[in-house]
Amino acid sequence: MISMTLADIAATVSGELVPAAGDGPDTVVAGTVDTDSRAMTGGDIFVAKPGAVTDGHNFVDTAAAAGARLAIVEHTVEAPVSQIVVTDAVAALADLAREVVARVRARGELKIVGITGSNGKTTTKNMLARILEGEGATVAPRNSFNNEVGAPVTMLRVDEDTRYLVSEFGADRIGSIARLAGLVTPDLGIVLMVGLAHAGGFGGVEATQRAKTELVEAVRPGGVAVLNADDPRVAAMAAVAADRGVAVRWFGRSTAAEIRADDVEVTAAGTTCTVVVGDERLPLRLQVLGEHHVMNALAAITAARELGVAPAVAIARLETLEIAERWRMQPLGSERVRIINDAYNASPDSMAAALRTLAQIAEPGQRKVAVLGAMSELGESAGEEHDRVGLLAVRLRYERIVVVGAEARRLFLAAVGEGSWDGEAVFFASADEAFDYLRGELRDGDRVLVKSSNSAGLRHLGDRLGESFS
């Protein structure tokens, strides 16, 4: 974070300063801001966020012992650290992020990119950050820091030297993206797709579209919206952009896109395609597995071009990216038994894409094994969408379909109903049971996909399998 006095921070978050011994209103702090006391080092700022499971106020003393110089709290705590008392710690975190980014931006160098979409946000964020790091100091979220806490924490890593801020915006309700993007009014907004991810929380895909449109509405007038030309719901956002004086740039697979991909091929070594930009045809060789990541790459290349990075330069930097993120199409195990751990998140679209990817990269004689858990937050669509995944796995001729967890049982029943019987489809209530089965079932040459929503916890099963077969 940039340097600010305790008095300045207190005024920014509308809080009351309670200085520790030796500190005063003019004391300057400039450390990292976080809600995790374990992340504190000398000079940092700890935000004591109340939570459903635990209360950050219980860890103020721990943060102080680790070196925190300031705690933002909702009530004072007996701890040897200066404190600013606020009404709402999460709101204070947002207020501080807004002010810090505004001060850095006022110096004229900072460019801000916002990314949203039902799938692909984290991968696109990592791709764009890899491109922009070659141009100047770049701040991007760790993992999937895209909610009301993670997004401001990322913004607060901006300092005087930062040239690019790449923010990822998730949403659990209408208004979430508007609130988060409104903290920084991006110069450029990327909308990847509108799908059924989290549709249960929104009340349907139309409401999801409305939520994602909030990013286009938050882009500053004169800025740019980078939109998926292949998704009609995203393409419809061009009208909103025009009303706001925001230019539109298109990416996709169709000829309607300004930057598009031809000749896509997926292998066990990665994904290749030809990126078409006007009359240029540029080869791209991604180490990241999966045809669906081509769209994320196109979005990143398109955004980078608007920020002054030539597509050929962007492509060269993308080719150095080894994985999208931990637990996202992450190769584990060995050539003997290859595990693809993609169990950080799941939606109907991403589940289908992952299943198709493994089917594409498996060679003749290699068994395809799908280890599948529940997709969360699908609301009334949950049953039908789990049915579709079970049917797809059978139609892609997976030799083993291993379904884990009661919430995914309907997927198992759909696979059996489609003809995956006689041990081809099996069900286990727990990941431990599935691990014991797989450890004895997998054999040389098998190619294994582990895929579920984060809440199903199969990412840890994927890690165990990877270690077991390394």
Coordinates of C-alpha atoms in Angstrom, one line a residue:
M1 CA 0.0 0.0 0.0
I2 CA 1.1 3.6 -0.4
S3 CA 2.3 5.5 2.6
M4 CA -0.5 7.1 4.7
T5 CA -0.7 8.5 8.2
L6 CA -2.9 6.9 10.8
A7 CA -5.0 10.1 10.8
D8 CA -5.4 9.9 7.1
I9 CA -6.5 6.3 7.2
A10 CA -9.0 7.0 10.0
A11 CA -10.5 9.8 8.0
T12 CA -10.7 7.6 4.8
V13 CA -12.6 4.8 6.6
S14 CA -14.6 7.2 8.9
G15 CA -13.1 5.6 12.0
E16 CA -11.9 6.6 15.4
L17 CA -8.1 6.3 15.9
V18 CA -6.9 4.7 19.2
P19 CA -3.1 4.9 18.9
A20 CA -0.8 2.5 20.6
A21 CA 2.0 3.7 22.8
G22 CA 4.6 5.6 20.7
D23 CA 2.2 6.2 17.8
G24 CA 0.2 9.3 17.0
P25 CA -2.0 10.7 14.2
D26 CA 1.1 11.5 12.1
T27 CA 2.5 8.0 12.3
V28 CA 3.0 6.7 8.8
V29 CA 2.2 3.1 7.7
A30 CA 2.7 1.6 4.3
G31 CA 2.5 -2.2 4.8
T32 CA 0.3 -4.9 3.2
V33 CA -3.4 -4.9 4.1
D34 CA -5.0 -8.3 4.8
T35 CA -7.7 -10.0 6.8
D36 CA -5.4 -13.0 7.6
S37 CA -3.3 -12.6 10.7
R38 CA -1.0 -15.3 9.4
A39 CA 0.0 -13.0 6.5
M40 CA 1.2 -10.1 8.8
T41 CA 4.8 -9.0 8.8
G42 CA 6.4 -5.8 10.1
G43 CA 4.4 -2.7 9.4
D44 CA 1.3 -4.3 7.9
I45 CA -2.4 -3.5 8.5
F46 CA -4.7 -6.2 9.8
V47 CA -8.5 -5.9 9.2
A48 CA -10.4 -7.7 11.8
K49 CA -13.3 -9.1 9.8
P50 CA -16.1 -10.8 11.7
G51 CA -17.1 -14.1 10.2
A52 CA -19.6 -16.9 10.4
V53 CA -17.0 -19.4 11.6
T54 CA -14.4 -17.2 13.4
D55 CA -14.0 -13.5 14.3
G56 CA -10.9 -11.6 13.2
H57 CA -11.0 -9.7 16.5
N58 CA -9.8 -12.9 18.2
F59 CA -6.5 -12.6 16.1
V60 CA -5.6 -9.0 16.6
D61 CA -3.1 -9.9 19.3
T62 CA -1.6 -12.6 16.9
A63 CA -1.3 -10.0 14.1
A64 CA 0.4 -7.5 16.4
A65 CA 2.9 -10.2 17.5
A66 CA 3.6 -10.9 13.9
G67 CA 4.5 -7.2 13.3
A68 CA 1.2 -5.5 12.3
R69 CA 1.4 -1.8 12.9
L70 CA -2.4 -1.1 12.6
A71 CA -5.6 -3.0 13.1
I72 CA -8.9 -1.9 11.7
V73 CA -11.6 -3.2 14.1
E74 CA -15.2 -2.9 15.0
H75 CA -14.5 -2.6 18.7
T76 CA -11.2 -2.1 20.6
V77 CA -9.2 -5.1 21.5
E78 CA -6.5 -5.5 24.2
A79 CA -3.5 -5.7 22.0
P80 CA -0.2 -3.7 21.6
V81 CA -1.1 -2.2 18.3
S82 CA -2.8 1.0 17.1
Q83 CA -6.4 0.5 16.2
I84 CA -9.0 2.3 14.1
V85 CA -12.6 1.6 15.2
V86 CA -15.2 1.5 12.4
T87 CA -18.8 0.5 12.1
D88 CA -18.1 -2.1 9.4
A89 CA -14.7 -3.6 8.8
V90 CA -15.4 -4.9 5.3
A91 CA -16.9 -1.5 4.2
A92 CA -13.8 0.2 5.7
L93 CA -11.6 -2.2 3.6
A94 CA -13.4 -1.1 0.5
D95 CA -13.2 2.6 1.4
L96 CA -9.4 2.3 1.9
A97 CA -9.0 0.5 -1.4
R98 CA -11.0 3.2 -3.3
E99 CA -8.8 6.0 -1.8
V100 CA -5.5 4.3 -2.4
V101 CA -6.2 3.4 -6.0
A102 CA -7.6 6.9 -6.7
R103 CA -4.4 8.5 -5.3
V104 CA -2.1 6.3 -7.4
R105 CA -4.3 6.8 -10.5
A106 CA -4.2 10.6 -10.1
R107 CA -0.5 10.4 -10.8
G108 CA -1.4 9.4 -14.4
E109 CA 0.4 6.1 -14.9
L110 CA -2.0 3.4 -13.5
K111 CA -4.2 1.5 -15.9
I112 CA -7.0 -0.7 -14.4
V113 CA -8.5 -3.8 -16.0
G114 CA -11.6 -5.6 -14.6
I115 CA -12.5 -9.2 -15.6
T116 CA -15.7 -11.1 -15.0
G117 CA -17.6 -14.0 -16.5
S118 CA -19.2 -17.2 -15.4
N119 CA -16.0 -19.2 -16.2
G120 CA -12.4 -18.4 -17.0
K121 CA -11.9 -15.3 -14.8
T122 CA -8.9 -16.6 -12.9
T123 CA -7.2 -18.1 -15.9
T124 CA -7.7 -14.9 -18.0
K125 CA -6.4 -12.8 -15.0
N126 CA -3.2 -14.9 -14.9
M127 CA -2.8 -14.8 -18.6
L128 CA -3.2 -11.0 -18.8
A129 CA -0.9 -10.5 -15.8
R130 CA 1.8 -12.6 -17.4
I131 CA 1.6 -10.4 -20.5
L132 CA 1.6 -7.1 -18.6
E133 CA 4.4 -7.9 -16.2
G134 CA 6.7 -7.5 -19.2
E135 CA 5.6 -3.9 -19.5
G136 CA 5.7 -2.7 -15.9
A137 CA 4.8 -3.4 -12.3
T138 CA 1.5 -5.3 -12.3
V139 CA -0.8 -6.2 -9.4
A140 CA -3.2 -9.1 -9.9
P141 CA -5.2 -11.2 -7.4
R142 CA -3.7 -14.2 -5.6
N143 CA -5.8 -17.3 -6.3
S144 CA -9.4 -16.2 -6.9
F145 CA -9.5 -13.1 -4.8
N146 CA -12.6 -11.7 -6.4
N147 CA -15.2 -11.1 -3.7
E148 CA -16.0 -8.2 -1.3
V149 CA -12.8 -9.0 0.7
G150 CA -10.4 -10.4 -1.9
A151 CA -10.9 -7.7 -4.5
P152 CA -10.2 -4.8 -2.1
V153 CA -7.2 -6.7 -0.6
T154 CA -5.8 -7.0 -4.1
M155 CA -6.4 -3.3 -4.9
L156 CA -4.5 -2.3 -1.7
R157 CA -1.4 -4.0 -3.0
V158 CA -1.1 -1.0 -5.5
D159 CA 1.7 1.4 -4.7
E160 CA 3.4 4.3 -6.4
D161 CA 5.3 2.1 -8.8
T162 CA 2.3 0.1 -10.0
R163 CA 1.5 0.5 -13.7
Y164 CA -1.3 -2.1 -14.1
L165 CA -4.0 -3.3 -11.7
V166 CA -5.8 -6.4 -13.0
S167 CA -9.0 -7.1 -10.9
E168 CA -11.1 -10.2 -11.0
F169 CA -14.8 -9.6 -10.1
G170 CA -17.0 -12.5 -8.9
A171 CA -20.6 -12.0 -7.8
D172 CA -23.0 -13.8 -5.4
R173 CA -25.9 -11.4 -6.1
I174 CA -27.0 -8.5 -8.3
G175 CA -25.0 -5.5 -7.4
S176 CA -21.8 -7.3 -6.3
I177 CA -19.8 -6.4 -9.4
A178 CA -21.2 -2.9 -9.5
R179 CA -20.0 -2.3 -6.0
L180 CA -16.5 -3.8 -6.5
A181 CA -15.8 -2.4 -9.9
G182 CA -17.2 0.9 -8.7
L183 CA -14.3 1.1 -6.3
V184 CA -11.9 1.6 -9.2
T185 CA -13.9 2.5 -12.4
P186 CA -11.8 0.3 -14.7
D187 CA -10.2 1.7 -17.9
L188 CA -10.9 -1.7 -19.5
G189 CA -13.5 -4.3 -18.7
I190 CA -13.4 -7.9 -20.0
V191 CA -16.6 -10.1 -20.0
L192 CA -15.8 -13.7 -20.9
M193 CA -19.1 -15.5 -20.9
V194 CA -22.5 -15.8 -19.3
G195 CA -23.3 -19.3 -18.2
L196 CA -25.1 -21.2 -15.4
A197 CA -22.3 -20.9 -12.8
H198 CA -23.9 -19.5 -9.6
A199 CA -27.2 -19.1 -11.5
G200 CA -29.0 -20.5 -8.4
G201 CA -27.9 -17.6 -6.4
F202 CA -29.0 -15.1 -9.0
G203 CA -32.3 -16.8 -9.9
G204 CA -31.4 -17.8 -13.5
V205 CA -29.1 -17.1 -16.4
E206 CA -30.9 -13.8 -17.3
A207 CA -30.1 -12.5 -13.9
T208 CA -26.5 -13.7 -14.3
Q209 CA -26.3 -11.7 -17.5
R210 CA -27.6 -8.6 -15.7
A211 CA -24.9 -9.1 -13.0
K212 CA -22.1 -9.4 -15.5
T213 CA -23.3 -6.3 -17.4
E214 CA -22.5 -4.3 -14.3
L215 CA -18.8 -4.4 -15.2
V216 CA -19.5 -2.8 -18.6
E217 CA -21.5 -0.1 -16.8
A218 CA -18.6 0.5 -14.4
V219 CA -16.0 1.1 -17.1
R220 CA -15.1 4.8 -17.3
P221 CA -16.4 6.8 -20.2
G222 CA -13.8 6.7 -23.0
G223 CA -12.7 3.3 -21.8
V224 CA -13.0 -0.1 -23.5
A225 CA -15.2 -3.2 -23.1
V226 CA -13.6 -6.4 -24.4
L227 CA -16.5 -8.7 -25.2
N228 CA -17.0 -12.3 -26.3
A229 CA -18.4 -12.2 -29.9
D230 CA -19.5 -15.8 -29.7
D231 CA -21.8 -15.4 -26.6
P232 CA -25.1 -13.6 -27.5
R233 CA -25.6 -12.6 -23.9
V234 CA -22.2 -10.9 -23.7
A235 CA -22.5 -9.5 -27.2
A236 CA -25.7 -7.7 -26.1
M237 CA -23.7 -5.7 -23.7
A238 CA -22.3 -3.7 -26.6
A239 CA -25.4 -1.5 -26.5
V240 CA -24.7 -0.7 -22.9
A241 CA -21.1 0.2 -23.7
A242 CA -22.3 2.5 -26.5
D243 CA -24.7 4.3 -24.2
R244 CA -21.8 5.0 -21.8
G245 CA -19.3 6.2 -24.4
V246 CA -17.3 3.0 -24.0
A247 CA -15.6 1.4 -27.1
V248 CA -16.0 -2.3 -27.8
R249 CA -13.4 -4.8 -28.9
W250 CA -14.4 -8.3 -29.8
F251 CA -12.7 -11.6 -29.3
G252 CA -13.9 -15.1 -30.2
R253 CA -13.8 -18.0 -32.6
S254 CA -16.2 -16.5 -35.1
T255 CA -15.4 -14.1 -37.9
A256 CA -17.3 -11.4 -36.1
A257 CA -14.3 -11.2 -33.7
E258 CA -11.5 -8.7 -34.2
I259 CA -9.1 -11.2 -32.7
R260 CA -10.0 -14.8 -33.3
A261 CA -8.6 -18.3 -33.3
D262 CA -8.4 -20.9 -36.1
D263 CA -7.0 -24.4 -36.3
V264 CA -7.4 -25.2 -32.6
E265 CA -5.7 -28.5 -31.5
V266 CA -5.5 -30.0 -28.1
T267 CA -2.8 -32.5 -27.1
A268 CA -1.4 -33.8 -23.9
A269 CA 1.4 -31.2 -24.3
G270 CA -0.9 -28.3 -24.4
T271 CA -3.2 -26.4 -26.8
T272 CA -2.2 -24.8 -30.1
C273 CA -4.1 -22.5 -32.5
T274 CA -3.6 -19.7 -35.0
V275 CA -4.5 -16.3 -33.7
V276 CA -5.9 -14.1 -36.5
V277 CA -5.5 -10.3 -36.1
G278 CA -6.5 -8.6 -39.3
D279 CA -4.2 -9.9 -42.0
E280 CA -1.8 -11.4 -39.5
R281 CA -1.8 -15.1 -38.6
L282 CA 0.2 -15.8 -35.5
P283 CA 0.8 -19.3 -34.0
L284 CA 0.1 -19.8 -30.3
R285 CA 1.3 -22.8 -28.4
L286 CA -0.2 -22.8 -24.9
Q287 CA 1.2 -25.1 -22.3
V288 CA -2.2 -24.9 -20.5
L289 CA -4.5 -27.8 -21.3
G290 CA -7.9 -27.4 -22.8
E291 CA -9.6 -25.9 -25.9
H292 CA -11.7 -23.6 -23.7
H293 CA -8.5 -21.8 -22.6
V294 CA -8.1 -20.5 -26.1
M295 CA -11.0 -18.1 -25.5
N296 CA -9.3 -16.9 -22.3
A297 CA -6.1 -16.3 -24.2
L298 CA -7.9 -14.4 -26.9
A299 CA -9.5 -12.1 -24.3
A300 CA -6.1 -11.5 -22.7
I301 CA -4.4 -10.7 -26.1
T302 CA -7.3 -8.4 -27.0
A303 CA -7.1 -6.5 -23.8
A304 CA -3.3 -6.3 -23.9
R305 CA -3.5 -4.9 -27.4
E306 CA -5.7 -2.1 -26.2
L307 CA -3.0 -1.4 -23.5
G308 CA -0.3 -1.1 -26.2
V309 CA 1.1 -4.6 -26.3
A310 CA 1.5 -6.1 -29.7
P311 CA -0.3 -9.5 -30.2
A312 CA 3.0 -11.2 -31.2
V313 CA 4.6 -10.0 -27.9
A314 CA 1.5 -11.0 -25.9
I315 CA 1.6 -14.5 -27.5
A316 CA 5.3 -15.0 -26.7
R317 CA 4.6 -14.2 -23.0
L318 CA 1.5 -16.4 -22.9
E319 CA 3.6 -19.4 -24.1
T320 CA 5.6 -19.2 -20.9
L321 CA 2.6 -19.8 -18.7
E322 CA 2.8 -23.5 -17.5
I323 CA -0.6 -23.8 -15.8
A324 CA -3.6 -21.6 -15.4
E325 CA -3.6 -21.9 -11.6
R326 CA -3.3 -24.6 -9.0
W327 CA -6.3 -27.0 -9.2
R328 CA -7.2 -25.7 -12.7
M329 CA -6.4 -28.3 -15.4
Q330 CA -3.2 -29.0 -13.3
P331 CA -1.3 -32.0 -14.6
L332 CA -0.1 -34.3 -11.7
G333 CA 1.0 -37.9 -11.4
S334 CA 3.3 -39.1 -14.1
E335 CA 3.3 -40.4 -17.7
R336 CA 2.4 -43.8 -16.2
V337 CA -0.9 -42.4 -14.7
R338 CA -1.6 -38.8 -15.5
I339 CA -4.0 -36.9 -13.1
I340 CA -5.6 -33.7 -14.3
N341 CA -6.8 -31.9 -11.2
D342 CA -9.5 -29.3 -12.2
A343 CA -11.5 -29.4 -9.0
Y344 CA -11.3 -25.8 -7.8
N345 CA -14.5 -24.8 -9.5
A346 CA -17.2 -26.3 -11.7
S347 CA -20.2 -25.2 -13.8
P348 CA -22.0 -27.1 -16.5
D349 CA -19.8 -25.3 -19.1
S350 CA -16.5 -25.9 -17.5
M351 CA -17.4 -29.5 -16.6
A352 CA -18.2 -30.3 -20.2
A353 CA -15.0 -28.5 -21.4
A354 CA -12.9 -30.5 -19.0
L355 CA -14.5 -33.8 -20.0
R356 CA -14.0 -33.1 -23.7
T357 CA -10.3 -32.0 -23.1
L358 CA -9.4 -35.3 -21.5
A359 CA -11.2 -37.2 -24.2
Q360 CA -9.2 -35.3 -26.8
I361 CA -5.8 -35.9 -25.2
A362 CA -6.2 -39.6 -24.3
E363 CA -4.4 -41.7 -26.9
P364 CA -5.7 -45.1 -28.1
G365 CA -5.2 -47.7 -25.4
Q366 CA -5.3 -45.2 -22.6
R367 CA -8.4 -45.5 -20.4
K368 CA -10.3 -42.3 -19.6
V369 CA -11.3 -42.0 -16.0
A370 CA -13.6 -39.2 -14.7
V371 CA -13.7 -38.5 -11.0
L372 CA -16.6 -36.2 -10.6
G373 CA -18.3 -34.3 -7.7
A374 CA -21.1 -31.9 -7.4
M375 CA -21.5 -28.5 -9.1
S376 CA -22.8 -26.0 -6.6
E377 CA -25.1 -23.0 -6.8
L378 CA -27.2 -24.1 -9.7
G379 CA -30.5 -23.7 -8.0
E380 CA -33.5 -25.4 -9.8
S381 CA -31.2 -26.4 -12.7
A382 CA -29.0 -28.6 -10.5
G383 CA -30.7 -31.9 -11.2
E384 CA -30.9 -31.5 -14.9
E385 CA -27.4 -30.2 -15.3
H386 CA -25.9 -33.1 -13.3
D387 CA -27.9 -35.4 -15.6
R388 CA -26.3 -33.8 -18.6
V389 CA -22.8 -34.3 -17.2
G390 CA -23.4 -38.0 -16.6
L391 CA -24.8 -38.4 -20.1
L392 CA -21.8 -36.6 -21.6
A393 CA -19.3 -38.7 -19.8
V394 CA -20.9 -41.9 -21.1
R395 CA -21.1 -40.5 -24.7
L396 CA -17.5 -39.5 -24.6
R397 CA -16.8 -43.2 -23.8
Y398 CA -15.2 -42.8 -20.4
E399 CA -14.1 -46.2 -19.3
R400 CA -14.6 -45.4 -15.6
I401 CA -16.9 -42.7 -14.1
V402 CA -16.3 -42.3 -10.4
V403 CA -18.9 -40.1 -8.7
V404 CA -18.2 -38.8 -5.2
G405 CA -20.6 -37.2 -2.7
A406 CA -24.3 -37.4 -2.1
E407 CA -24.9 -34.1 -3.9
A408 CA -23.5 -35.6 -7.1
R409 CA -25.4 -38.9 -6.9
R410 CA -27.8 -37.9 -9.6
L411 CA -24.9 -37.6 -12.0
F412 CA -24.0 -41.3 -11.2
L413 CA -27.6 -42.4 -11.8
A414 CA -27.7 -40.6 -15.1
A415 CA -24.5 -42.3 -16.2
V416 CA -25.9 -45.7 -15.3
G417 CA -29.2 -44.9 -17.0
E418 CA -27.3 -44.0 -20.2
G419 CA -25.6 -47.4 -20.2
S420 CA -22.6 -47.1 -17.9
W421 CA -23.2 -50.3 -15.9
D422 CA -21.2 -53.4 -14.9
G423 CA -18.8 -51.4 -12.8
E424 CA -18.1 -48.6 -15.4
A425 CA -19.8 -46.1 -13.2
V426 CA -19.3 -46.2 -9.4
F427 CA -20.5 -44.1 -6.5
F428 CA -18.8 -43.3 -3.2
A429 CA -20.1 -41.1 -0.4
S430 CA -16.7 -39.8 0.5
A431 CA -13.4 -38.8 -1.1
D432 CA -11.5 -41.3 1.2
E433 CA -13.6 -44.2 -0.2
A434 CA -13.0 -43.0 -3.7
F435 CA -9.2 -42.7 -3.1
D436 CA -9.0 -46.3 -1.8
Y437 CA -10.9 -47.5 -4.9
L438 CA -8.9 -45.5 -7.4
R439 CA -5.5 -46.5 -5.8
G440 CA -6.4 -50.1 -6.6
E441 CA -8.2 -49.5 -9.9
L442 CA -5.9 -47.2 -11.8
R443 CA -3.3 -48.8 -14.0
D444 CA -0.5 -47.8 -16.4
G445 CA -1.7 -45.6 -19.2
D446 CA -4.8 -44.2 -17.5
R447 CA -5.7 -40.6 -17.9
V448 CA -7.8 -39.3 -15.0
L449 CA -9.8 -36.1 -14.7
V450 CA -10.8 -34.9 -11.2
K451 CA -13.5 -32.2 -11.5
S452 CA -16.0 -30.6 -9.0
S453 CA -16.9 -27.4 -7.4
N454 CA -14.7 -26.2 -4.6
S455 CA -17.2 -27.0 -2.0
A456 CA -17.1 -30.7 -2.9
G457 CA -13.4 -30.8 -1.8
L458 CA -12.2 -33.1 -4.6
R459 CA -9.2 -30.9 -5.3
H460 CA -7.5 -32.6 -2.3
L461 CA -8.4 -36.0 -3.7
G462 CA -6.7 -34.9 -6.9
D463 CA -3.6 -33.9 -5.0
R464 CA -3.5 -37.3 -3.2
L465 CA -3.9 -39.2 -6.4
G466 CA -1.2 -37.1 -8.0
E467 CA 1.2 -37.8 -5.2
S468 CA 0.3 -41.5 -5.1
F469 CA 1.0 -42.0 -8.8
S470 CA 4.0 -39.6 -9.2

